[in-house]
Structures are given as C-alpha cells and as structure tokens.
Coordinates of C-alpha atoms in Angstrom, one line a residue:
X1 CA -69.1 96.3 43.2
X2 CA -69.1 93.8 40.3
X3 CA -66.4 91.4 41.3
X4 CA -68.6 88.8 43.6
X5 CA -71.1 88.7 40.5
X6 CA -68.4 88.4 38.1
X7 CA -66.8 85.7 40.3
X8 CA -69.6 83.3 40.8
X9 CA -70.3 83.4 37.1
X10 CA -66.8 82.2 36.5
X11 CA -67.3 79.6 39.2
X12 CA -71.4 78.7 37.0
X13 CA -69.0 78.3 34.0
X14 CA -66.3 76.2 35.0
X15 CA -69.0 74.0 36.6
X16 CA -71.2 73.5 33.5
X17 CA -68.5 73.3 31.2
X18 CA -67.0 70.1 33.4
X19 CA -68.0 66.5 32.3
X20 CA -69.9 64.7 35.2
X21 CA -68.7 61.1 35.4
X22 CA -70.7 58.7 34.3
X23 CA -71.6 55.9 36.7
X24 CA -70.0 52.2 36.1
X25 CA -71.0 49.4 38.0
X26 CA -67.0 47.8 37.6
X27 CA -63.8 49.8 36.2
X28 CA -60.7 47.4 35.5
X29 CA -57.6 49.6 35.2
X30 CA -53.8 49.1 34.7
X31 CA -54.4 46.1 32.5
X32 CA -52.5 44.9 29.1
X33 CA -56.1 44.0 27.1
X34 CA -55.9 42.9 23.6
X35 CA -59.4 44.3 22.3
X36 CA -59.3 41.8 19.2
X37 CA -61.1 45.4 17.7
X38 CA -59.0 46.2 14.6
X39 CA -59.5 50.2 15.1
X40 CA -58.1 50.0 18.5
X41 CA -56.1 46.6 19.1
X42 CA -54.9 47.5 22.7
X43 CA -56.6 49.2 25.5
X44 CA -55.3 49.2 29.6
X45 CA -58.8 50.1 31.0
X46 CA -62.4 49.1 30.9
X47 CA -65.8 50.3 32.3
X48 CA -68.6 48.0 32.4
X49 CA -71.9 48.6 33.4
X50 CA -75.4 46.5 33.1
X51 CA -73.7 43.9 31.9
X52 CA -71.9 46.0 28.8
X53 CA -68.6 47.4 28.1
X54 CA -69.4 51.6 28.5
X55 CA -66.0 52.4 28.1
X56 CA -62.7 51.4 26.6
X57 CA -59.0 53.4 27.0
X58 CA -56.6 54.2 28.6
X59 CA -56.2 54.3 32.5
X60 CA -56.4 57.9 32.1
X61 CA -59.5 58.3 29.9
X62 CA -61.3 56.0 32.1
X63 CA -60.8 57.3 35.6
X64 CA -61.7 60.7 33.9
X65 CA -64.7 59.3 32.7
X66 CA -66.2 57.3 34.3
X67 CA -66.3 56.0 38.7
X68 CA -67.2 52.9 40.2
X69 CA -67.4 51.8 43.8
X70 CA -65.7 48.6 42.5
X71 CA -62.4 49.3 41.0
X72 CA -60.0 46.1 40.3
X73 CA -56.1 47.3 39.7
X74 CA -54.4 44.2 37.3
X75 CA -51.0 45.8 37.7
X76 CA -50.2 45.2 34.0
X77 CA -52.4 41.2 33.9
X78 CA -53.6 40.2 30.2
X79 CA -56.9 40.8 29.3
X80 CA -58.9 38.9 26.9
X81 CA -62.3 38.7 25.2
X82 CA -64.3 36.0 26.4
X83 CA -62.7 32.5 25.0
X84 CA -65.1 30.5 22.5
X85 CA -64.6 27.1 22.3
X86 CA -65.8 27.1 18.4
X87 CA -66.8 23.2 18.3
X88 CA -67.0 21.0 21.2
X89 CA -69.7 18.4 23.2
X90 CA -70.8 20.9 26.4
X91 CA -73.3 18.1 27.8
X92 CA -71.1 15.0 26.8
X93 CA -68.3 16.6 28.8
X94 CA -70.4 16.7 31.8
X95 CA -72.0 13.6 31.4
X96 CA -68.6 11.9 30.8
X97 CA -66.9 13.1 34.0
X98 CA -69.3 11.0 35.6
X99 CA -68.1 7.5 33.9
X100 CA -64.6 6.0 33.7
X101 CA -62.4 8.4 32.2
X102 CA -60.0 6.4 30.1
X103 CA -58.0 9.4 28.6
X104 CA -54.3 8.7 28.0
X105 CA -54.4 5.1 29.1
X106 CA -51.2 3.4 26.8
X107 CA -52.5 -0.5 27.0
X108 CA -55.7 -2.3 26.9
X109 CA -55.0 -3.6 30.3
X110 CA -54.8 -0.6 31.6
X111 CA -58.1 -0.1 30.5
X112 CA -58.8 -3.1 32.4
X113 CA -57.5 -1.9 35.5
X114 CA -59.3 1.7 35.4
X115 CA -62.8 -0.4 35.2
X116 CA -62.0 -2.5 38.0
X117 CA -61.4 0.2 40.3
X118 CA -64.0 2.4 39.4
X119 CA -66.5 -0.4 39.5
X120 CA -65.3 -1.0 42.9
X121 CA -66.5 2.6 44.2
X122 CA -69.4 3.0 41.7
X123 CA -71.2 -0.8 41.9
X124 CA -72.6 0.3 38.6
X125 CA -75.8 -1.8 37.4
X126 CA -74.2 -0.6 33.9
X127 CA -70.7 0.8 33.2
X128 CA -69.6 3.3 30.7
X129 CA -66.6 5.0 29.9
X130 CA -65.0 6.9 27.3
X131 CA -61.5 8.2 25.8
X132 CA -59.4 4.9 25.0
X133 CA -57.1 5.6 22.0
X134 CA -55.6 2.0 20.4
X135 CA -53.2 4.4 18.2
X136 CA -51.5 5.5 21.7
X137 CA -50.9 1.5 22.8
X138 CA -47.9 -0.5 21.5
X139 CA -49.8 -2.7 19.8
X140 CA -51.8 -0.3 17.9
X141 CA -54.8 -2.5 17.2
X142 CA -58.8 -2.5 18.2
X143 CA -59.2 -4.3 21.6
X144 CA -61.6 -7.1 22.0
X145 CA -64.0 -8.1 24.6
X146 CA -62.8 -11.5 26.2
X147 CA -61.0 -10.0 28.9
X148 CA -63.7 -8.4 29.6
X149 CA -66.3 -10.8 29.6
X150 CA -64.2 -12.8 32.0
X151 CA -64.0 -9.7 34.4
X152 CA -67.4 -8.7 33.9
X153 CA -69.5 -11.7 32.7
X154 CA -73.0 -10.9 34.1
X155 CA -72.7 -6.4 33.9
X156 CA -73.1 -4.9 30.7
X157 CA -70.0 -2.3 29.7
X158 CA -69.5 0.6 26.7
X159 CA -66.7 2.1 26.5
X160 CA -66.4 5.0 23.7
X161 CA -63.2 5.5 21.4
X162 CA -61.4 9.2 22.1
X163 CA -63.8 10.0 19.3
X164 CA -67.0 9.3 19.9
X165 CA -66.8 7.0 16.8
X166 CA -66.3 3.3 17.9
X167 CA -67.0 1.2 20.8
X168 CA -65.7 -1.8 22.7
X169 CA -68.8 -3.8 24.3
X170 CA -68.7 -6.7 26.5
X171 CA -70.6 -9.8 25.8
X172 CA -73.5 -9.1 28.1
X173 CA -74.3 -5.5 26.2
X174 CA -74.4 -7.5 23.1
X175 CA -77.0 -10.1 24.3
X176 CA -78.7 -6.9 25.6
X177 CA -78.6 -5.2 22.7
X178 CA -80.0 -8.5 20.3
X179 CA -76.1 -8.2 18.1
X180 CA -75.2 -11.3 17.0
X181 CA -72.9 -12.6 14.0
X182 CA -76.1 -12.2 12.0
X183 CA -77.0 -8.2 12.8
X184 CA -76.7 -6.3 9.9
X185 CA -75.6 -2.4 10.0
X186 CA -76.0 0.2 7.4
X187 CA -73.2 3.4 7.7
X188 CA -70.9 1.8 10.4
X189 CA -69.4 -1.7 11.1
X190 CA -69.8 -4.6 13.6
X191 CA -65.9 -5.4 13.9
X192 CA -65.3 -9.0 13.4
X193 CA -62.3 -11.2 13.7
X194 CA -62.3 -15.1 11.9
X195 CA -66.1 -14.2 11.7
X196 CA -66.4 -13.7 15.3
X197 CA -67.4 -10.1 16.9
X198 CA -64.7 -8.4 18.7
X199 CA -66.5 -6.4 20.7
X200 CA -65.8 -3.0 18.8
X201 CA -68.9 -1.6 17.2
X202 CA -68.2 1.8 14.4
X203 CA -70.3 4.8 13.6
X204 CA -74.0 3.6 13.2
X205 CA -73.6 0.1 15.1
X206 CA -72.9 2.3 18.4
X207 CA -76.5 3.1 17.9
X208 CA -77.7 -0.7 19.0
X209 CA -76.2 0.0 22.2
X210 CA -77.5 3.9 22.9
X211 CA -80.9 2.1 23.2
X212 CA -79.9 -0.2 26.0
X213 CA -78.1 2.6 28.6
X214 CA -79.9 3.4 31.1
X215 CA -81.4 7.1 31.0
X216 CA -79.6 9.6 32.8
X217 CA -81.8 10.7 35.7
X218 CA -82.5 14.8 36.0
X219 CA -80.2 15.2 38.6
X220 CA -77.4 13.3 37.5
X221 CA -77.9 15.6 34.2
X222 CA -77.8 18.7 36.0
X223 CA -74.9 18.3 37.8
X224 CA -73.3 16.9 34.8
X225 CA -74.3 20.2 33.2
X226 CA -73.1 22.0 36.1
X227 CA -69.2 20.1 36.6
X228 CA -68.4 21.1 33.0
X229 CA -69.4 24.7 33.3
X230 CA -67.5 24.6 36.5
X231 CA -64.6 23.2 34.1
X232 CA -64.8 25.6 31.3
X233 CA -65.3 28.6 33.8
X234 CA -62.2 27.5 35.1
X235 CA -60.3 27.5 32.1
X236 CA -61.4 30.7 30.6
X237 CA -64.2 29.9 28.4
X238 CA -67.8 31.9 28.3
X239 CA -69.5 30.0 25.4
X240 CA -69.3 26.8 24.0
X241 CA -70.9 25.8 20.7
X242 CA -71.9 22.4 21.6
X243 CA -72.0 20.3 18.2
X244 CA -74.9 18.0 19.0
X245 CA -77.5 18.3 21.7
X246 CA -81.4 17.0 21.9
X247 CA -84.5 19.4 22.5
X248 CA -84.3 18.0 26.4
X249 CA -81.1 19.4 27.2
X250 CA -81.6 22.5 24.9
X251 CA -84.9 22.7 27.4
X252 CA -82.8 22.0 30.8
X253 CA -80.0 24.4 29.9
X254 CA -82.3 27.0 29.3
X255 CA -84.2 26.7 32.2
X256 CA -81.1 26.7 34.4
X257 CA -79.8 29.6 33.0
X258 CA -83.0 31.6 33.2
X259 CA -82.8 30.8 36.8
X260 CA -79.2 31.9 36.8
X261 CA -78.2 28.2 38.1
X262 CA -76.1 28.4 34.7
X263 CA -74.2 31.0 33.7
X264 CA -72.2 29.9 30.7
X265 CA -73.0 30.8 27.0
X266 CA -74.7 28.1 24.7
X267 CA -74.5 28.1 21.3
X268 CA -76.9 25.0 20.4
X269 CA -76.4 23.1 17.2
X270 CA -79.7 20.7 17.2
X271 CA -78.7 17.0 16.3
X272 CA -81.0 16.6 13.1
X273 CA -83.4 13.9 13.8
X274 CA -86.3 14.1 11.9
X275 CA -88.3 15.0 15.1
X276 CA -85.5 17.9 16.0
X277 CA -86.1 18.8 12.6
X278 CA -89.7 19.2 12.7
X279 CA -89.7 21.0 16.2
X280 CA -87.1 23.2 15.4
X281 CA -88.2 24.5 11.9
X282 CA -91.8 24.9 13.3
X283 CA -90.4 27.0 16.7
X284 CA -87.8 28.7 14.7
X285 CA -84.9 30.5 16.4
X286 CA -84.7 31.0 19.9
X287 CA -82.2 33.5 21.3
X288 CA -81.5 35.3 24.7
X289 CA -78.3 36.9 26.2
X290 CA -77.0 33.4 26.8
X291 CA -78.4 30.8 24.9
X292 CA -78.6 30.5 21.0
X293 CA -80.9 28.0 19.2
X294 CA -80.0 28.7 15.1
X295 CA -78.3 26.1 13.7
X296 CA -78.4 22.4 13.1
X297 CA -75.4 19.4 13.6
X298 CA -75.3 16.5 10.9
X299 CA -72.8 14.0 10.6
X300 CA -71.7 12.8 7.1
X301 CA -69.1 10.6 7.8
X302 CA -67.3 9.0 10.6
X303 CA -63.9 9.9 12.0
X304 CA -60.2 9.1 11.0
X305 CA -59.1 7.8 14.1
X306 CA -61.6 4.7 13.7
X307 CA -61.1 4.6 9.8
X308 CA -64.7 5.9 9.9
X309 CA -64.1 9.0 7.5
X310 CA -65.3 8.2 4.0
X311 CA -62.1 8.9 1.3
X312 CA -62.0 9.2 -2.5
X313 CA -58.9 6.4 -2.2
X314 CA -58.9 3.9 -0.2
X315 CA -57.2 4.2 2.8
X316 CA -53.4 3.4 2.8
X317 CA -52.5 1.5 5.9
X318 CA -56.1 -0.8 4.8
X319 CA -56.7 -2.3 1.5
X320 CA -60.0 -2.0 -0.6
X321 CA -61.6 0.1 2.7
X322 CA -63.1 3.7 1.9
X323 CA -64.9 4.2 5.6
X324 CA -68.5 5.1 5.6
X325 CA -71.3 7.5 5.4
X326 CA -73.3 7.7 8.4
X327 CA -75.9 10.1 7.4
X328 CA -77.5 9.0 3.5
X329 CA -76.2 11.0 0.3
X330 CA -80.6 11.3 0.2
X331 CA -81.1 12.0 3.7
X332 CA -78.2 14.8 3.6
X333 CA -79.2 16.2 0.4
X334 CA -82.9 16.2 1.6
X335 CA -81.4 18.1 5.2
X336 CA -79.6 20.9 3.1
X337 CA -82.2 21.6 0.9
X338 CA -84.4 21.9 3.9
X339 CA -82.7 23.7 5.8
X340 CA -81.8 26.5 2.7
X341 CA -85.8 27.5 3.3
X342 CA -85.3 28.7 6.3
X343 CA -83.2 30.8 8.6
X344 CA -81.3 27.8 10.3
X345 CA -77.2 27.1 9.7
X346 CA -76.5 24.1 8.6
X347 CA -73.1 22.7 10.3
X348 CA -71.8 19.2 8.5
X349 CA -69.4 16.7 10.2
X350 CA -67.2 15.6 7.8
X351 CA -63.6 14.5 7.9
X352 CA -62.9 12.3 4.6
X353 CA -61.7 14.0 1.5
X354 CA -64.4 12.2 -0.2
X355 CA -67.4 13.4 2.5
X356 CA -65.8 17.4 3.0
X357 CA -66.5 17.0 -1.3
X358 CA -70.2 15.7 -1.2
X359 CA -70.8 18.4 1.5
X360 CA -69.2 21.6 -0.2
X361 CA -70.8 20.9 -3.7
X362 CA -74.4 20.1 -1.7
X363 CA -74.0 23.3 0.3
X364 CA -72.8 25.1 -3.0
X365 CA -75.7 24.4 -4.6
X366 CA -78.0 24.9 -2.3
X367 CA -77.2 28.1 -1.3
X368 CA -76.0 28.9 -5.1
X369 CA -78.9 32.1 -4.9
X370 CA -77.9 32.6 -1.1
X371 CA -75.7 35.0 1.3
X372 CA -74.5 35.5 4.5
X373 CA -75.9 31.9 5.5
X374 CA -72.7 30.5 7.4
X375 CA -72.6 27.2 6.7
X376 CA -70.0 25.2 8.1
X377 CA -67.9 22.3 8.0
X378 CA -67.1 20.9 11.3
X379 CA -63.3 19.8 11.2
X380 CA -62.7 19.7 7.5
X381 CA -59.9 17.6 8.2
X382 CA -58.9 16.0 4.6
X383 CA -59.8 18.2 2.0
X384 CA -58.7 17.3 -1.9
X385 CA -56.5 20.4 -3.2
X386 CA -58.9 21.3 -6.0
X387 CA -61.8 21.9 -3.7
X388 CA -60.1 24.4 -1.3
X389 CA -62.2 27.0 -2.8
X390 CA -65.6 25.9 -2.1
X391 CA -64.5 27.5 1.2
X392 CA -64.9 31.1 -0.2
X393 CA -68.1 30.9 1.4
X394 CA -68.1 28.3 3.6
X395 CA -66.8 28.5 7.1
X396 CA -64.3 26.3 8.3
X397 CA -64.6 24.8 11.9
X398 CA -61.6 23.2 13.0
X399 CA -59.2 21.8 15.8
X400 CA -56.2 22.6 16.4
X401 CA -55.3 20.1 18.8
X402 CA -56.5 17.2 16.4
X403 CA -53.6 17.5 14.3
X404 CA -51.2 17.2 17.5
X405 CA -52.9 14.4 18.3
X406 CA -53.2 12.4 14.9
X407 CA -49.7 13.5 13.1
X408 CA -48.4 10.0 14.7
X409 CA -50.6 7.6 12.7
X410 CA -52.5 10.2 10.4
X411 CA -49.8 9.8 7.6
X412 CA -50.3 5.8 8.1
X413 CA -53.9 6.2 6.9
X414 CA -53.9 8.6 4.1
X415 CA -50.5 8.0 2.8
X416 CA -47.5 10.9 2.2
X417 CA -49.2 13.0 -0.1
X418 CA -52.8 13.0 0.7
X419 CA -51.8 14.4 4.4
X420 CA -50.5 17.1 2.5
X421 CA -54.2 18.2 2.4
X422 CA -55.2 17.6 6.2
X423 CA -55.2 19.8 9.1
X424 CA -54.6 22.9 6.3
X425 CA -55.8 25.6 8.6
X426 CA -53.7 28.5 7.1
X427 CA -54.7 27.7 3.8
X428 CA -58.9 27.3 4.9
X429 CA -58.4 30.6 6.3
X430 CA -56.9 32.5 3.5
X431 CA -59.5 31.0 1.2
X432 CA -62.0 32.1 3.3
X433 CA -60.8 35.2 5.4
X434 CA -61.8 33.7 8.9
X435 CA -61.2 30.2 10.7
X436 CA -63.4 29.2 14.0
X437 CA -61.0 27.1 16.4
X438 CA -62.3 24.8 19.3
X439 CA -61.4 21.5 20.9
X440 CA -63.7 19.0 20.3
X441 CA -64.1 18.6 23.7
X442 CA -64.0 15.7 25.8
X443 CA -62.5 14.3 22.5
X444 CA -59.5 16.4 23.1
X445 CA -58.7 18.2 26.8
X446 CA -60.9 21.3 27.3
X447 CA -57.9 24.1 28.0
X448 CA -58.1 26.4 25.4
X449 CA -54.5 27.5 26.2
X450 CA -53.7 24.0 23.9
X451 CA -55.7 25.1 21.2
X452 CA -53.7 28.4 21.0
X453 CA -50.5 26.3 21.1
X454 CA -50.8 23.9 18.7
X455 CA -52.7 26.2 16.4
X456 CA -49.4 28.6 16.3
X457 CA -46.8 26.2 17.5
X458 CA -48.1 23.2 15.5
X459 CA -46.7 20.9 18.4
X460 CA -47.5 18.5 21.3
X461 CA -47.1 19.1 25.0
X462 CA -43.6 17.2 24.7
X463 CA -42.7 19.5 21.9
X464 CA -42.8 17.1 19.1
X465 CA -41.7 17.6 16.3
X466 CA -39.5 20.2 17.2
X467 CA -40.0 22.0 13.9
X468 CA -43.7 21.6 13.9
X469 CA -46.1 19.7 12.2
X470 CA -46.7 21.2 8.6
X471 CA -45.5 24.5 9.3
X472 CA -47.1 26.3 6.1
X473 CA -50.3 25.4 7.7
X474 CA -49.7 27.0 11.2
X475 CA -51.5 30.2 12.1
X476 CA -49.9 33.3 13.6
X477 CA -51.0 34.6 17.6
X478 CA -52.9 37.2 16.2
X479 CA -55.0 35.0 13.7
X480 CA -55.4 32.1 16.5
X481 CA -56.6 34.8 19.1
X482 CA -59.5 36.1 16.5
X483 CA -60.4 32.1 15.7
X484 CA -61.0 32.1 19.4
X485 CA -63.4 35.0 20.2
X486 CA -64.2 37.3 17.2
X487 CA -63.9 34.6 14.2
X488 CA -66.3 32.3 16.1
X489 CA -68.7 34.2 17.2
X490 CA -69.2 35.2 13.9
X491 CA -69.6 31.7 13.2
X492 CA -72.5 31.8 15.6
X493 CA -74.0 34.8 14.1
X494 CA -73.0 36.5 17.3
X495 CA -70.0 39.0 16.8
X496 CA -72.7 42.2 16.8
X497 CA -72.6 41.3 20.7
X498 CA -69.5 39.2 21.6
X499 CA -66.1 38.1 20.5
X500 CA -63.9 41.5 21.0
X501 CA -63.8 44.4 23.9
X502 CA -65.9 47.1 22.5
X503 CA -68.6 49.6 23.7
X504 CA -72.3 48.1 23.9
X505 CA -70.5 44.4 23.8
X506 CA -71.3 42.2 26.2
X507 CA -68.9 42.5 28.7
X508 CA -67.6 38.9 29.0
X509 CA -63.4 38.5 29.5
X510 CA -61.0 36.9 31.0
X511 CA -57.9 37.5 32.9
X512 CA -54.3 35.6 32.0
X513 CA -51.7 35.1 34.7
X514 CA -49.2 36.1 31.7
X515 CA -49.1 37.6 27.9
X516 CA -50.2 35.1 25.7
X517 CA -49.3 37.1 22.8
X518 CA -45.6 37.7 23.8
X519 CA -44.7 34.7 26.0
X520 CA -42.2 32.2 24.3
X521 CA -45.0 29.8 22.5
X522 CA -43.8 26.8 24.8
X523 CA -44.7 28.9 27.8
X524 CA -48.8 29.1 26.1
X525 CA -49.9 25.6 27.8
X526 CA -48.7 26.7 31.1
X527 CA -50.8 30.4 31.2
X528 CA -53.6 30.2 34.1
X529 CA -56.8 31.6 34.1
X530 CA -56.9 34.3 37.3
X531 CA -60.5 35.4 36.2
X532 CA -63.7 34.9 34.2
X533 CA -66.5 37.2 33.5
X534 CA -69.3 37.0 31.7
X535 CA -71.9 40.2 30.9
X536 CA -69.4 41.9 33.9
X537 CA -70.0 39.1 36.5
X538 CA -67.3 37.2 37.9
X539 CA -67.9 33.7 37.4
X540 CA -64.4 32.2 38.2

C-alpha cells in the first residue's frame, strides 16, 4: 500500500535535486576559443546573456547548463576576445576615406595622377589627401609644389605625409594661409630649397594650414564616423583607442552611440589644448559601456619618417639636425604636473631617443609618490639603452607594423647602433610585464591580422627580410594575442570588463576563418574575419 507514495517521492527527489537550466539569450558551441584567461586558456563553448559572458566550457558543460533559442555551431572556427586596436586615429580614418588616398603610391607623379582623377569626380573647392611616403619613391626626397601649382594654380591642395607629420601645399594654400619666405615657425619647419619654399611644411607649420580647410560639415563627419566603424567591424576590431580627438567628436560619438547609430568601443584620449584641458579636468571622467573619456594625448616630438623626432645625436643620414619638439619642455612639464592632480592618464607621443628621455624622467617624477596611474608612451620607438627601465612603470604603446614599414630607411637615420634601440618591443615588455599593440591607423592599414604578423614574424607582406627584422625583439603568438585584447585594455583601465572570455565580461569576440595561433605565421595576413560581436550583438 506504500509503493505509489514511496514512488512519487522518488520522482519529488530526482526533480529537486536536478539543475534547471539557466536561460541564455546566445550559446556558441563546438568552437576552438582562446579565452586569453590564464586559469582557463582554452574553452569550445560560450553562453552569453544581457550582453555578458554567463558561461564558459566545454560543449558539454554548456548545453548542460544553460539553453538558448539561438544556438550557433562553429564546427571547430577560432574564437577570440574582442581585437583592440591599442593606438590609432578612429575619426581621422573616417574622415580620410573621404579625400585622396595616396597610400602606396611609389613616385611623386603618381601622386599627380591620383589628384587629377579624383578632382575630376569630386570638383573640390579644396583638395586634401593623405598617405604619400617619399622613403617608398626611387628618388627618396621631399616633393615640391611646382607641378602642382601648374596643375592646380587657382585650387588650394594639402596633402599629409603617411604620418600625419609633414605636408606638401600648393602655391594657392600658402597665399591662403599668409606663409611666405618670411613666416617664422616654432617646433616644426617650413622646408626650403636655395631659400625658396618647397611646398612641404613639418610638425607645427601644418598648423598654418589646419586654419584654412574648410570645416567638415555634420554629415560628412558622421558618415565618416560611420565608414570606419564599418571598416574596423569588418576587420575584427570592437574598440579603438583613438590617440587624439576634440570635445566635438568626443560629443558626436557619444551621441551616436547612445542612439545605437554607433556601435563600436571608444577609448578617447583628449588632444590637450588648454581649452580640452580645462573642460576635461572640470567634467572629469566620463564612462559608459562604450565610450571612455580618462586620459589625455600630447605630442612631444615629431615623427622619424619626416626627421621630426627630436634625438640626443644628430641624425645620421642629416648633419647638425636634431628634429624638434612640438609641444614646449614648459608646456609639457606644466601638462604632467597637471595632470598627476587628478584622475586623468597622461599618454605622451614621443619617438626620438632624446623626447622618450624628457618624457620618462617627467612622468618619473611626477608620479614619484604615485601608483597604478598608467601612464603611457605612445610608440616609444628609439629608446637610449640606459633608460629601458623607466618602463617598470610606464606602459609602453607601440606598433608593430611601424617597424616593417621603416626597417628600409630607419637605419639611414639613426645609424647601425642607435637602431639597435628602436622598435625593442620584447625588451619594453619584459621590463615592464605587459606591451599594448595597435596600428596607428590610417598611418599604417587598419587589419589587425598585420599587427599580429609583424609583431611575431617581424616581417613585411613580401616576407622581407626572410630572417626577420631584429629577431631578439619579436614577440611570441601568445604575448602578441594579450597586447591585442587583455594587455590593452588594461592600458585603458578597462580589463575588469574587457580584453579576455570570462564570466560577467562583456561579451565582445570575434570569429577567425582559421587558428591564428597554430597557422604557419605567413598564413596570419591572410585569416578573415567571419564574425564580430560586441556585448553579444553581431555587428559584422
């Protein structure tokens, strides 16, 4: 007479002692994910739900745990956090793709040519472009404006050097501008020839010119927001740290991403005006799930390409000629002392052996009674051999692709033993314990694919040099992957909430057509994005 009892209270039991599944709004199974999370490196399944990582494991564990009316097999795909571009110009890039691109262009009259046709479809009342490198022509020497005057006598034209650091101008922007053989500069040069200006403006002369451009309307700067988050989306990236925007587009990008017209990630460093300064200091930080407002971009010297960046010698392909400060030794000791009152990072341009050793002893003493501040120095590019440990504390922002793209003429500048302190990314990162990697971008091509190659491989698309360039100072797959997502978003003050797969992350990753971490290295600039997500949206 007791069996029904006994049976249904064996049924009660089983029933209560069973885990209900937990409700995910998206399970990924069957995937090869690197979790960049020390304690558990490698996972093949994730739950994801309000826009978190709820679970991480194995195909197994998940489906036991957890059930979604969206399920997404990958059938053994790559999984990877969320790529950080660690340093590059978000806005620029956007604003760029809407001038003449004069990337990879090998002659001055090609150059020519690229203006002429895009005039021809644009009838601009002003015409800018950017990305000519002289160092990639035969005749490696700055271009001058007479062909252009001749093409162009009555339209104004700027064209901006690969890196942002020199410009060639025609005749009619200098008459628009007021520059004349008499204009003096202070922290950049008016390139002249038999006293005569070339046309090629450096560092703070470009500045003459910014004036004169015609403002970018609002909706050209939206969509030019828009095309490069469509890029970077694309590619695999959910934040960018762009190095260098105004409070307007700080304002604009917010608003579009508050009205979800913007989905990308923004880590903002402020350009440090003295207005951005006061604004900024005043506000104080300003942070929501995809926008971050902490730190502040100054420029202490120019770049290498140019002969911008300020060295201790002079340099060794140009006699008696050190490069030059743009930013004051007052003015930037008056920014870092500043800025060590109040919650803001401070992240210094500076290239030169001479600048990267003005800004490591300022920051040192600064911050002498200080920690956890994250300073940075963006590209630390030359960097004197008895100053490498300044970098205990410091973080080190760098790009990989830089050294790729300046081993051909870099030596000619600095001479055989001074390069023997450049592009030392291995030996930044054991001195401090973590590197951030990013491109620079549009400086160097957006894909962070190349900045995993020639961080690791040490090497150009056409595989030059075949040995690699300074081997001792590559970095390993697993190091590159960390400077990529983990490593910078600590540099960001951001790795509580991004950077690695882990429960209560956000749950932005990405999805790799191969294994970047076993593929032969050569195969790395070929992998393919086949998705993006960011806080468990698909965005690509």
């Amino acid at each position: 007479m007791y069996k029904p009892l006994i049976y249904l209270f064996s049924i009660f039991v089983l029933i209560s002692c069973s885990t209900e599944k937990q409700q995910a709004d998206l399970i990924i199974t069957n995937a090869n994910i690197y979790t960049v999370n020390d304690d558990a490196p490698k996972a093949q399944s994730l739950a994801i739900k309000d826009g978190l990582f709820i679970g991480i494991g194995t195909s197994k564990e998940i489906k036991k745990q957890y059930h979604s009316d969206q399920i997404i097999n990958l059938e053994g795909k790559t999984v990877l956090p969320g790529l950080i571009d660690g340093h590059c110009h978000f806005n620029n890039l956007g604003l760029f793709m809407q001038t003449v691109d004069l990337t990879g262009t090998k002659s001055y009259n090609e150059i020519l040519d690229r203006v002429t046709v895009f005039q021809k479809e644009k009838n601009s009342s002003f015409i800018k472009g950017r990305g000519w490198d002289q160092n990639d022509w035969e005749i490696k020497e700055y271009p001058t404006k007479y062909k252009l005057d001749r093409l162009f006598p009555n339209i104004p034209i700027a064209l901006t050097r690969i890196d942002g650091h020199a410009l060639l101008v025609n005749q009619a922007a200098l008459d628009l501008a007021g520059i004349d053989e008499n204009t003096v500069v202070t922290g950049g040069e008016i390139v002249k020839k038999n006293g005569k200006i070339t046309g090629v403006l450096v560092d703070n002369a470009m500045k003459m010119i910014s004036r004169i451009i015609p403002e970018t309307g609002l909706e050209e700067r939206i969509q030019a927001l828009k095309d490069a988050e469509n890029l970077c989306l694309k590619l695999g990236l959910t934040t960018v740290i762009d190095a260098g925007l105004g409070r307007y587009t700080i304002y604009l990008i917010d608003s579009l991403q508050q009205q979800c017209d913007l989905q990308i990630k923004v880590y903002a460093m402020v350009t440090a005006s003295p207005e951005n300064l006061d604004y900024y200091l005043k506000k104080g930080i300003t942070k929501t799930d995809r926008l971050n407002v902490r730190s502040f971009k100054i420029y202490a010297d120019g770049a290498l390409g140019s002969r911008g960046a300020v060295l201790k010698r002079p340099y060794s392909d140009r006699d008696g000629h050190y490069g030059a400060m743009v930013t004051s030794i007052d003015d930037l000791a008056n920014i870092a002392r500043t800025l060590a009152k109040s919650d803001f990072q401070m992240n210094t341009h500076a290239i030169g052996d001479s600048a990267n050793s003005y800004i490591l002893k300022t920051y040192a003493k600064e911050l002498k009674s200080k920690t956890n501040r994250r300073w940075r120095i963006e590209h630390a590019q030359i960097i004197d051999p008895d100053e490498f440990d300044y970098f205990t504390e410091i973080i080190p922002s760098v790009q990989p692709t830089h050294a790729t793209s300046d081993m051909y003429w870099a030596e000619d500048r600095l001479g055989s033993e001074r390069i023997k302190g450049a592009y030392a990314f291995k030996a930044l990162l054991d001195i401090n314990g973590r590197i951030v990697l990013g491109t620079d971008f549009p400086v160097e091509k957006v894909n962070p694919m190349l900045t995993f190659y020639a961080a690791v491989a040490r090497k150009d698309l056409s595989g030059y040099p075949e040995e690699g360039f300074q081997m001792n100072n590559g970095l390993s797959r697993n190091e590159t992957l960390k400077g990529m997502t983990l490593w910078a978003a600590y540099g960001n003050f951001e790795e509580n909430e991004k950077g690695s797969i882990e429960v209560d992350k956000f749950a932005d990753f990405v999805i790799l057509d191969q294994d970047i971490m076993q593929v032969p290295i050569d195969e790395v600039p070929n992998i393919k994005i086949d998705g993006t997500y960011i806080n468990g949206e698909k965005v690509y």
